Amino acid sequence: KQEVTQIPAALSVPEGENLVLNCSFTDSAIYNLQWFRQDPGKGLTSLLLIQSSQREQTSGRLNASLDKSSGRSTLYIAASQPGDSATYLCAVYGGATNKLIFGTGTLLAVQP
Amino acid sequence: EAGVAQSPRYKIIEKRQSVAFWCNPISGHATLYWYQQILGQGPKLLIQFQNNGVVDDSQLPKDRFSAERLKGVDSTLKIQPAKLEDSAVYLCASSLGWGPGDTQYFGPGTRLTVL
């Protein structure tokens, strides 16, 4: 059974810092991995999608890496801003089931 | 392009009562998903429709939960009777197709509190 874990559960940083969020998964037979952002009272927004054959994806200040063999992904946020404050979720597609399996999320607070 | 619409946004009920949620997906999206997100956890897929047929309902508690997708468009999710542990945010999502490459677009969710 695929299990997705995110560390840390919560993180508070001052504005301008670079930070790394971690995601690990138990079954490496995945099609892809996504990072989502969730704002209070709003749905999820997809930030980055990494195919299983890729090592990383970049969008603006965000960079996501994937090491499928070790079951790990990281989301790097450069020069953090208060507007980055949200819950960040990673999700894998594949493994034993063809559905998105989500992690528990990291609650990020960027202090001005 | 209009996003995924859900209603109501909030609902408070007593245990053993019934409740229904509504979802209108993005126009033209064939696949519709219902997720349950309990506080402090990631979303968990309850049911997936391809047009108006069920693709996956393996994690739907069928003794109390039911869902339907009328004419392959709108969908309703019903809980009858509700339990305390059903308190959660219920998210609806839709995608153009069905597969690992299809981006899922999420609605704002319905927050259910069962007292």
PDB file of C-alpha atoms in Angstrom:
ATOM      1  CA  LYS A   1       0.000   0.000   0.000  1.00  0.00           C
ATOM      2  CA  GLN A   2       1.426   3.364  -1.054  1.00  0.00           C
ATOM      3  CA  GLU A   3       2.114   5.731   1.843  1.00  0.00           C
ATOM      4  CA  VAL A   4       3.222   9.330   1.432  1.00  0.00           C
ATOM      5  CA  THR A   5       4.867  11.233   4.274  1.00  0.00           C
ATOM      6  CA  GLN A   6       5.777  14.901   4.480  1.00  0.00           C
ATOM      7  CA  ILE A   7       8.292  16.476   6.823  1.00  0.00           C
ATOM      8  CA  PRO A   8       8.100  18.881   8.539  1.00  0.00           C
ATOM      9  CA  ALA A   9       4.399  19.117   9.391  1.00  0.00           C
ATOM     10  CA  ALA A  10       4.764  22.853   9.980  1.00  0.00           C
ATOM     11  CA  LEU A  11       7.436  25.413   9.230  1.00  0.00           C
ATOM     12  CA  SER A  12       7.788  29.104  10.036  1.00  0.00           C
ATOM     13  CA  VAL A  13      10.479  31.189   8.350  1.00  0.00           C
ATOM     14  CA  PRO A  14      11.267  34.884   7.985  1.00  0.00           C
ATOM     15  CA  GLU A  15      10.665  36.498   4.621  1.00  0.00           C
ATOM     16  CA  GLY A  16      13.492  36.104   2.131  1.00  0.00           C
ATOM     17  CA  GLU A  17      14.728  32.724   3.331  1.00  0.00           C
ATOM     18  CA  ASN A  18      15.206  29.772   1.002  1.00  0.00           C
ATOM     19  CA  LEU A  19      13.469  26.632   2.244  1.00  0.00           C
ATOM     20  CA  VAL A  20      13.022  22.954   1.452  1.00  0.00           C
ATOM     21  CA  LEU A  21       9.950  20.800   1.964  1.00  0.00           C
ATOM     22  CA  ASN A  22      10.321  17.033   1.964  1.00  0.00           C
ATOM     23  CA  CYS A  23       8.109  14.240   0.681  1.00  0.00           C
ATOM     24  CA  SER A  24       8.742  10.498   0.826  1.00  0.00           C
ATOM     25  CA  PHE A  25       6.772   7.582  -0.602  1.00  0.00           C
ATOM     26  CA  THR A  26       6.995   3.851  -0.024  1.00  0.00           C
ATOM     27  CA  ASP A  27       6.246   2.378  -3.476  1.00  0.00           C
ATOM     28  CA  SER A  28       8.617   3.617  -6.175  1.00  0.00           C
ATOM     29  CA  ALA A  29       6.449   2.327  -9.056  1.00  0.00           C
ATOM     30  CA  ILE A  30       4.845   5.717  -9.723  1.00  0.00           C
ATOM     31  CA  TYR A  31       3.861   7.496 -12.925  1.00  0.00           C
ATOM     32  CA  ASN A  32       4.412  10.984 -11.579  1.00  0.00           C
ATOM     33  CA  LEU A  33       4.571  13.163  -8.492  1.00  0.00           C
ATOM     34  CA  GLN A  34       2.820  16.484  -7.989  1.00  0.00           C
ATOM     35  CA  TRP A  35       3.198  19.329  -5.559  1.00  0.00           C
ATOM     36  CA  PHE A  36       0.017  21.213  -4.666  1.00  0.00           C
ATOM     37  CA  ARG A  37      -0.688  24.370  -2.739  1.00  0.00           C
ATOM     38  CA  GLN A  38      -3.780  24.676  -0.524  1.00  0.00           C
ATOM     39  CA  ASP A  39      -4.961  28.030   0.813  1.00  0.00           C
ATOM     40  CA  PRO A  40      -7.546  28.208   3.633  1.00  0.00           C
ATOM     41  CA  GLY A  41     -11.080  27.936   2.288  1.00  0.00           C
ATOM     42  CA  LYS A  42      -9.845  27.212  -1.207  1.00  0.00           C
ATOM     43  CA  GLY A  43      -9.199  24.130  -3.242  1.00  0.00           C
ATOM     44  CA  LEU A  44      -5.867  22.690  -4.251  1.00  0.00           C
ATOM     45  CA  THR A  45      -3.746  24.274  -6.958  1.00  0.00           C
ATOM     46  CA  SER A  46      -1.172  22.195  -8.822  1.00  0.00           C
ATOM     47  CA  LEU A  47       2.277  23.788  -8.671  1.00  0.00           C
ATOM     48  CA  LEU A  48       4.589  21.293 -10.339  1.00  0.00           C
ATOM     49  CA  LEU A  49       4.282  17.845 -11.873  1.00  0.00           C
ATOM     50  CA  ILE A  50       7.324  15.608 -12.298  1.00  0.00           C
ATOM     51  CA  GLN A  51       7.063  12.555 -14.545  1.00  0.00           C
ATOM     52  CA  SER A  52       8.715   9.394 -13.259  1.00  0.00           C
ATOM     53  CA  SER A  53      11.424   9.698 -15.930  1.00  0.00           C
ATOM     54  CA  GLN A  54      12.314  13.246 -14.887  1.00  0.00           C
ATOM     55  CA  ARG A  55      14.630  14.401 -12.115  1.00  0.00           C
ATOM     56  CA  GLU A  56      13.289  17.909 -11.566  1.00  0.00           C
ATOM     57  CA  GLN A  57      10.874  20.626 -12.628  1.00  0.00           C
ATOM     58  CA  THR A  58      11.090  24.366 -12.166  1.00  0.00           C
ATOM     59  CA  SER A  59       8.499  27.118 -12.140  1.00  0.00           C
ATOM     60  CA  GLY A  60       9.582  30.592 -11.114  1.00  0.00           C
ATOM     61  CA  ARG A  61      10.938  30.459  -7.563  1.00  0.00           C
ATOM     62  CA  LEU A  62       9.887  26.821  -7.160  1.00  0.00           C
ATOM     63  CA  ASN A  63      12.020  23.801  -7.942  1.00  0.00           C
ATOM     64  CA  ALA A  64      10.908  20.228  -7.340  1.00  0.00           C
ATOM     65  CA  SER A  65      13.214  17.229  -7.524  1.00  0.00           C
ATOM     66  CA  LEU A  66      12.413  13.538  -7.690  1.00  0.00           C
ATOM     67  CA  ASP A  67      14.547  10.554  -6.711  1.00  0.00           C
ATOM     68  CA  LYS A  68      12.258   7.680  -7.541  1.00  0.00           C
ATOM     69  CA  SER A  69      14.642   4.930  -6.489  1.00  0.00           C
ATOM     70  CA  SER A  70      14.884   6.282  -2.964  1.00  0.00           C
ATOM     71  CA  GLY A  71      11.228   7.342  -2.815  1.00  0.00           C
ATOM     72  CA  ARG A  72      11.911  11.010  -2.160  1.00  0.00           C
ATOM     73  CA  SER A  73      11.006  14.419  -3.514  1.00  0.00           C
ATOM     74  CA  THR A  74      11.856  17.906  -2.369  1.00  0.00           C
ATOM     75  CA  LEU A  75      10.223  21.248  -3.082  1.00  0.00           C
ATOM     76  CA  TYR A  76      12.653  24.150  -2.936  1.00  0.00           C
ATOM     77  CA  ILE A  77      11.225  27.645  -2.537  1.00  0.00           C
ATOM     78  CA  ALA A  78      13.667  30.472  -3.158  1.00  0.00           C
ATOM     79  CA  ALA A  79      13.426  33.892  -1.554  1.00  0.00           C
ATOM     80  CA  SER A  80      10.225  33.124   0.332  1.00  0.00           C
ATOM     81  CA  GLN A  81       7.458  35.748   0.543  1.00  0.00           C
ATOM     82  CA  PRO A  82       4.476  36.142   2.911  1.00  0.00           C
ATOM     83  CA  GLY A  83       2.246  35.246  -0.037  1.00  0.00           C
ATOM     84  CA  ASP A  84       3.839  31.790  -0.052  1.00  0.00           C
ATOM     85  CA  SER A  85       2.126  31.023   3.259  1.00  0.00           C
ATOM     86  CA  ALA A  86      -0.131  27.995   2.666  1.00  0.00           C
ATOM     87  CA  THR A  87      -0.236  24.241   3.083  1.00  0.00           C
ATOM     88  CA  TYR A  88       1.902  22.348   0.576  1.00  0.00           C
ATOM     89  CA  LEU A  89       0.869  18.822  -0.355  1.00  0.00           C
ATOM     90  CA  CYS A  90       2.704  16.265  -2.427  1.00  0.00           C
ATOM     91  CA  ALA A  91       0.850  13.476  -4.198  1.00  0.00           C
ATOM     92  CA  VAL A  92       1.978  10.462  -6.189  1.00  0.00           C
ATOM     93  CA  TYR A  93       0.091   8.769  -9.001  1.00  0.00           C
ATOM     94  CA  GLY A  94       0.602   5.072  -9.533  1.00  0.00           C
ATOM     95  CA  GLY A  95       2.125   2.366  -7.482  1.00  0.00           C
ATOM     96  CA  ALA A  96      -0.367  -0.380  -6.816  1.00  0.00           C
ATOM     97  CA  THR A  97      -3.356   1.877  -7.507  1.00  0.00           C
ATOM     98  CA  ASN A  98      -4.107   4.292 -10.340  1.00  0.00           C
ATOM     99  CA  LYS A  99      -5.094   7.233  -8.213  1.00  0.00           C
ATOM    100  CA  LEU A 100      -3.539  10.228  -6.505  1.00  0.00           C
ATOM    101  CA  ILE A 101      -2.224   9.400  -3.035  1.00  0.00           C
ATOM    102  CA  PHE A 102      -1.611  12.530  -0.977  1.00  0.00           C
ATOM    103  CA  GLY A 103       0.775  13.231   1.844  1.00  0.00           C
ATOM    104  CA  THR A 104      -0.314  14.924   5.061  1.00  0.00           C
ATOM    105  CA  GLY A 105       1.030  18.315   4.029  1.00  0.00           C
ATOM    106  CA  THR A 106       3.420  20.944   5.366  1.00  0.00           C
ATOM    107  CA  LEU A 107       1.906  24.142   6.778  1.00  0.00           C
ATOM    108  CA  LEU A 108       4.224  26.996   5.813  1.00  0.00           C
ATOM    109  CA  ALA A 109       4.146  30.429   7.420  1.00  0.00           C
ATOM    110  CA  VAL A 110       6.418  33.133   6.023  1.00  0.00           C
ATOM    111  CA  GLN A 111       6.762  35.987   8.474  1.00  0.00           C
ATOM    112  CA  PRO A 112       7.127  39.523   7.052  1.00  0.00           C
TER     113      PRO A 112
ATOM    114  CA  GLU B   1     -12.792  29.457 -17.882  1.00  0.00           C
ATOM    115  CA  ALA B   2     -15.034  28.779 -14.893  1.00  0.00           C
ATOM    116  CA  GLY B   3     -13.592  26.489 -12.249  1.00  0.00           C
ATOM    117  CA  VAL B   4     -15.125  23.629 -10.312  1.00  0.00           C
ATOM    118  CA  ALA B   5     -18.122  24.845  -8.310  1.00  0.00           C
ATOM    119  CA  GLN B   6     -19.259  23.298  -5.031  1.00  0.00           C
ATOM    120  CA  SER B   7     -22.117  24.016  -2.662  1.00  0.00           C
ATOM    121  CA  PRO B   8     -22.749  24.531   0.109  1.00  0.00           C
ATOM    122  CA  ARG B   9     -19.418  25.861   1.354  1.00  0.00           C
ATOM    123  CA  TYR B  10     -20.177  25.034   4.984  1.00  0.00           C
ATOM    124  CA  LYS B  11     -22.598  22.674   6.681  1.00  0.00           C
ATOM    125  CA  ILE B  12     -23.218  21.857  10.321  1.00  0.00           C
ATOM    126  CA  ILE B  13     -25.448  18.904  11.218  1.00  0.00           C
ATOM    127  CA  GLU B  14     -26.211  16.641  14.147  1.00  0.00           C
ATOM    128  CA  LYS B  15     -25.023  13.039  14.056  1.00  0.00           C
ATOM    129  CA  ARG B  16     -27.441  10.625  12.436  1.00  0.00           C
ATOM    130  CA  GLN B  17     -28.784  13.390  10.165  1.00  0.00           C
ATOM    131  CA  SER B  18     -28.422  13.342   6.394  1.00  0.00           C
ATOM    132  CA  VAL B  19     -26.503  15.763   4.213  1.00  0.00           C
ATOM    133  CA  ALA B  20     -25.854  16.233   0.496  1.00  0.00           C
ATOM    134  CA  PHE B  21     -23.143  18.072  -1.382  1.00  0.00           C
ATOM    135  CA  TRP B  22     -23.240  19.279  -4.963  1.00  0.00           C
ATOM    136  CA  CYS B  23     -20.467  19.670  -7.521  1.00  0.00           C
ATOM    137  CA  ASN B  24     -20.431  21.211 -10.983  1.00  0.00           C
ATOM    138  CA  PRO B  25     -17.205  20.316 -12.840  1.00  0.00           C
ATOM    139  CA  ILE B  26     -15.423  22.299 -15.503  1.00  0.00           C
ATOM    140  CA  SER B  27     -17.366  22.145 -18.748  1.00  0.00           C
ATOM    141  CA  GLY B  28     -16.251  19.296 -20.964  1.00  0.00           C
ATOM    142  CA  HIS B  29     -14.387  17.405 -18.242  1.00  0.00           C
ATOM    143  CA  ALA B  30     -15.209  13.720 -18.470  1.00  0.00           C
ATOM    144  CA  THR B  31     -13.796  12.672 -15.104  1.00  0.00           C
ATOM    145  CA  LEU B  32     -15.074  13.772 -11.716  1.00  0.00           C
ATOM    146  CA  TYR B  33     -13.612  12.958  -8.297  1.00  0.00           C
ATOM    147  CA  TRP B  34     -14.812  13.297  -4.704  1.00  0.00           C
ATOM    148  CA  TYR B  35     -12.167  13.491  -1.982  1.00  0.00           C
ATOM    149  CA  GLN B  36     -12.465  13.562   1.793  1.00  0.00           C
ATOM    150  CA  GLN B  37      -9.908  15.635   3.686  1.00  0.00           C
ATOM    151  CA  ILE B  38      -9.899  15.197   7.444  1.00  0.00           C
ATOM    152  CA  LEU B  39      -8.194  17.943   9.436  1.00  0.00           C
ATOM    153  CA  GLY B  40      -4.436  17.450   9.441  1.00  0.00           C
ATOM    154  CA  GLN B  41      -4.503  14.848   6.664  1.00  0.00           C
ATOM    155  CA  GLY B  42      -4.198  14.853   2.920  1.00  0.00           C
ATOM    156  CA  PRO B  43      -7.229  14.331   0.682  1.00  0.00           C
ATOM    157  CA  LYS B  44      -8.389  10.739   0.236  1.00  0.00           C
ATOM    158  CA  LEU B  45     -10.231   9.648  -2.903  1.00  0.00           C
ATOM    159  CA  LEU B  46     -13.784   8.503  -2.174  1.00  0.00           C
ATOM    160  CA  ILE B  47     -15.136   7.954  -5.670  1.00  0.00           C
ATOM    161  CA  GLN B  48     -14.177   8.595  -9.285  1.00  0.00           C
ATOM    162  CA  PHE B  49     -16.591   8.912 -12.218  1.00  0.00           C
ATOM    163  CA  GLN B  50     -15.766   8.610 -15.890  1.00  0.00           C
ATOM    164  CA  ASN B  51     -18.693  10.368 -17.574  1.00  0.00           C
ATOM    165  CA  ASN B  52     -21.569   8.916 -15.518  1.00  0.00           C
ATOM    166  CA  GLY B  53     -19.974   5.564 -14.751  1.00  0.00           C
ATOM    167  CA  VAL B  54     -18.088   4.713 -11.557  1.00  0.00           C
ATOM    168  CA  VAL B  55     -14.396   3.924 -12.101  1.00  0.00           C
ATOM    169  CA  ASP B  56     -13.266   3.593  -8.482  1.00  0.00           C
ATOM    170  CA  ASP B  57     -15.304   3.612  -5.288  1.00  0.00           C
ATOM    171  CA  SER B  58     -13.093   1.284  -3.264  1.00  0.00           C
ATOM    172  CA  GLN B  59     -12.695   3.778  -0.394  1.00  0.00           C
ATOM    173  CA  LEU B  60     -16.314   4.921  -0.259  1.00  0.00           C
ATOM    174  CA  PRO B  61     -18.107   3.752   2.929  1.00  0.00           C
ATOM    175  CA  LYS B  62     -21.051   2.404   1.016  1.00  0.00           C
ATOM    176  CA  ASP B  63     -23.163   1.708   4.089  1.00  0.00           C
ATOM    177  CA  ARG B  64     -23.635   5.453   4.580  1.00  0.00           C
ATOM    178  CA  PHE B  65     -22.166   7.282   1.590  1.00  0.00           C
ATOM    179  CA  SER B  66     -23.635   7.411  -1.910  1.00  0.00           C
ATOM    180  CA  ALA B  67     -22.823   9.438  -4.986  1.00  0.00           C
ATOM    181  CA  GLU B  68     -24.234   9.913  -8.426  1.00  0.00           C
ATOM    182  CA  ARG B  69     -23.330  11.859 -11.501  1.00  0.00           C
ATOM    183  CA  LEU B  70     -26.337  12.928 -13.495  1.00  0.00           C
ATOM    184  CA  LYS B  71     -26.000  12.875 -17.285  1.00  0.00           C
ATOM    185  CA  GLY B  72     -22.232  12.853 -16.927  1.00  0.00           C
ATOM    186  CA  VAL B  73     -22.108  16.440 -15.651  1.00  0.00           C
ATOM    187  CA  ASP B  74     -23.095  17.511 -12.117  1.00  0.00           C
ATOM    188  CA  SER B  75     -22.606  15.214  -9.163  1.00  0.00           C
ATOM    189  CA  THR B  76     -24.020  14.850  -5.665  1.00  0.00           C
ATOM    190  CA  LEU B  77     -22.447  13.132  -2.672  1.00  0.00           C
ATOM    191  CA  LYS B  78     -24.762  12.077   0.152  1.00  0.00           C
ATOM    192  CA  ILE B  79     -24.112  10.908   3.688  1.00  0.00           C
ATOM    193  CA  GLN B  80     -26.928   9.126   5.534  1.00  0.00           C
ATOM    194  CA  PRO B  81     -26.701   8.864   8.499  1.00  0.00           C
ATOM    195  CA  ALA B  82     -23.725  11.063   9.397  1.00  0.00           C
ATOM    196  CA  LYS B  83     -21.228  10.124  12.122  1.00  0.00           C
ATOM    197  CA  LEU B  84     -18.895  12.350  14.116  1.00  0.00           C
ATOM    198  CA  GLU B  85     -15.906  11.006  12.171  1.00  0.00           C
ATOM    199  CA  ASP B  86     -17.411  12.301   8.909  1.00  0.00           C
ATOM    200  CA  SER B  87     -16.423  15.842   9.917  1.00  0.00           C
ATOM    201  CA  ALA B  88     -14.078  16.879   7.114  1.00  0.00           C
ATOM    202  CA  VAL B  89     -13.719  18.980   3.990  1.00  0.00           C
ATOM    203  CA  TYR B  90     -15.222  17.316   0.926  1.00  0.00           C
ATOM    204  CA  LEU B  91     -13.406  18.284  -2.233  1.00  0.00           C
ATOM    205  CA  CYS B  92     -14.643  17.816  -5.768  1.00  0.00           C
ATOM    206  CA  ALA B  93     -12.214  17.762  -8.679  1.00  0.00           C
ATOM    207  CA  SER B  94     -12.495  17.238 -12.417  1.00  0.00           C
ATOM    208  CA  SER B  95     -10.149  16.414 -15.266  1.00  0.00           C
ATOM    209  CA  LEU B  96     -10.432  16.303 -19.016  1.00  0.00           C
ATOM    210  CA  GLY B  97      -9.509  12.648 -19.279  1.00  0.00           C
ATOM    211  CA  TRP B  98      -8.599   9.803 -16.980  1.00  0.00           C
ATOM    212  CA  GLY B  99      -4.980   8.946 -16.462  1.00  0.00           C
ATOM    213  CA  PRO B 100      -1.721  10.001 -14.854  1.00  0.00           C
ATOM    214  CA  GLY B 101      -1.214  12.819 -17.330  1.00  0.00           C
ATOM    215  CA  ASP B 102      -4.548  14.504 -16.727  1.00  0.00           C
ATOM    216  CA  THR B 103      -4.417  17.513 -14.433  1.00  0.00           C
ATOM    217  CA  GLN B 104      -7.087  17.527 -11.739  1.00  0.00           C
ATOM    218  CA  TYR B 105      -8.730  20.876 -10.996  1.00  0.00           C
ATOM    219  CA  PHE B 106     -10.154  21.217  -7.512  1.00  0.00           C
ATOM    220  CA  GLY B 107     -13.156  23.106  -6.210  1.00  0.00           C
ATOM    221  CA  PRO B 108     -13.099  25.123  -2.945  1.00  0.00           C
ATOM    222  CA  GLY B 109     -14.614  22.274  -0.946  1.00  0.00           C
ATOM    223  CA  THR B 110     -17.486  21.887   1.500  1.00  0.00           C
ATOM    224  CA  ARG B 111     -16.576  21.938   5.181  1.00  0.00           C
ATOM    225  CA  LEU B 112     -18.832  19.535   7.110  1.00  0.00           C
ATOM    226  CA  THR B 113     -19.075  19.611  10.881  1.00  0.00           C
ATOM    227  CA  VAL B 114     -20.993  16.784  12.560  1.00  0.00           C
ATOM    228  CA  LEU B 115     -21.996  17.510  16.184  1.00  0.00           C
TER     229      LEU B 115
END
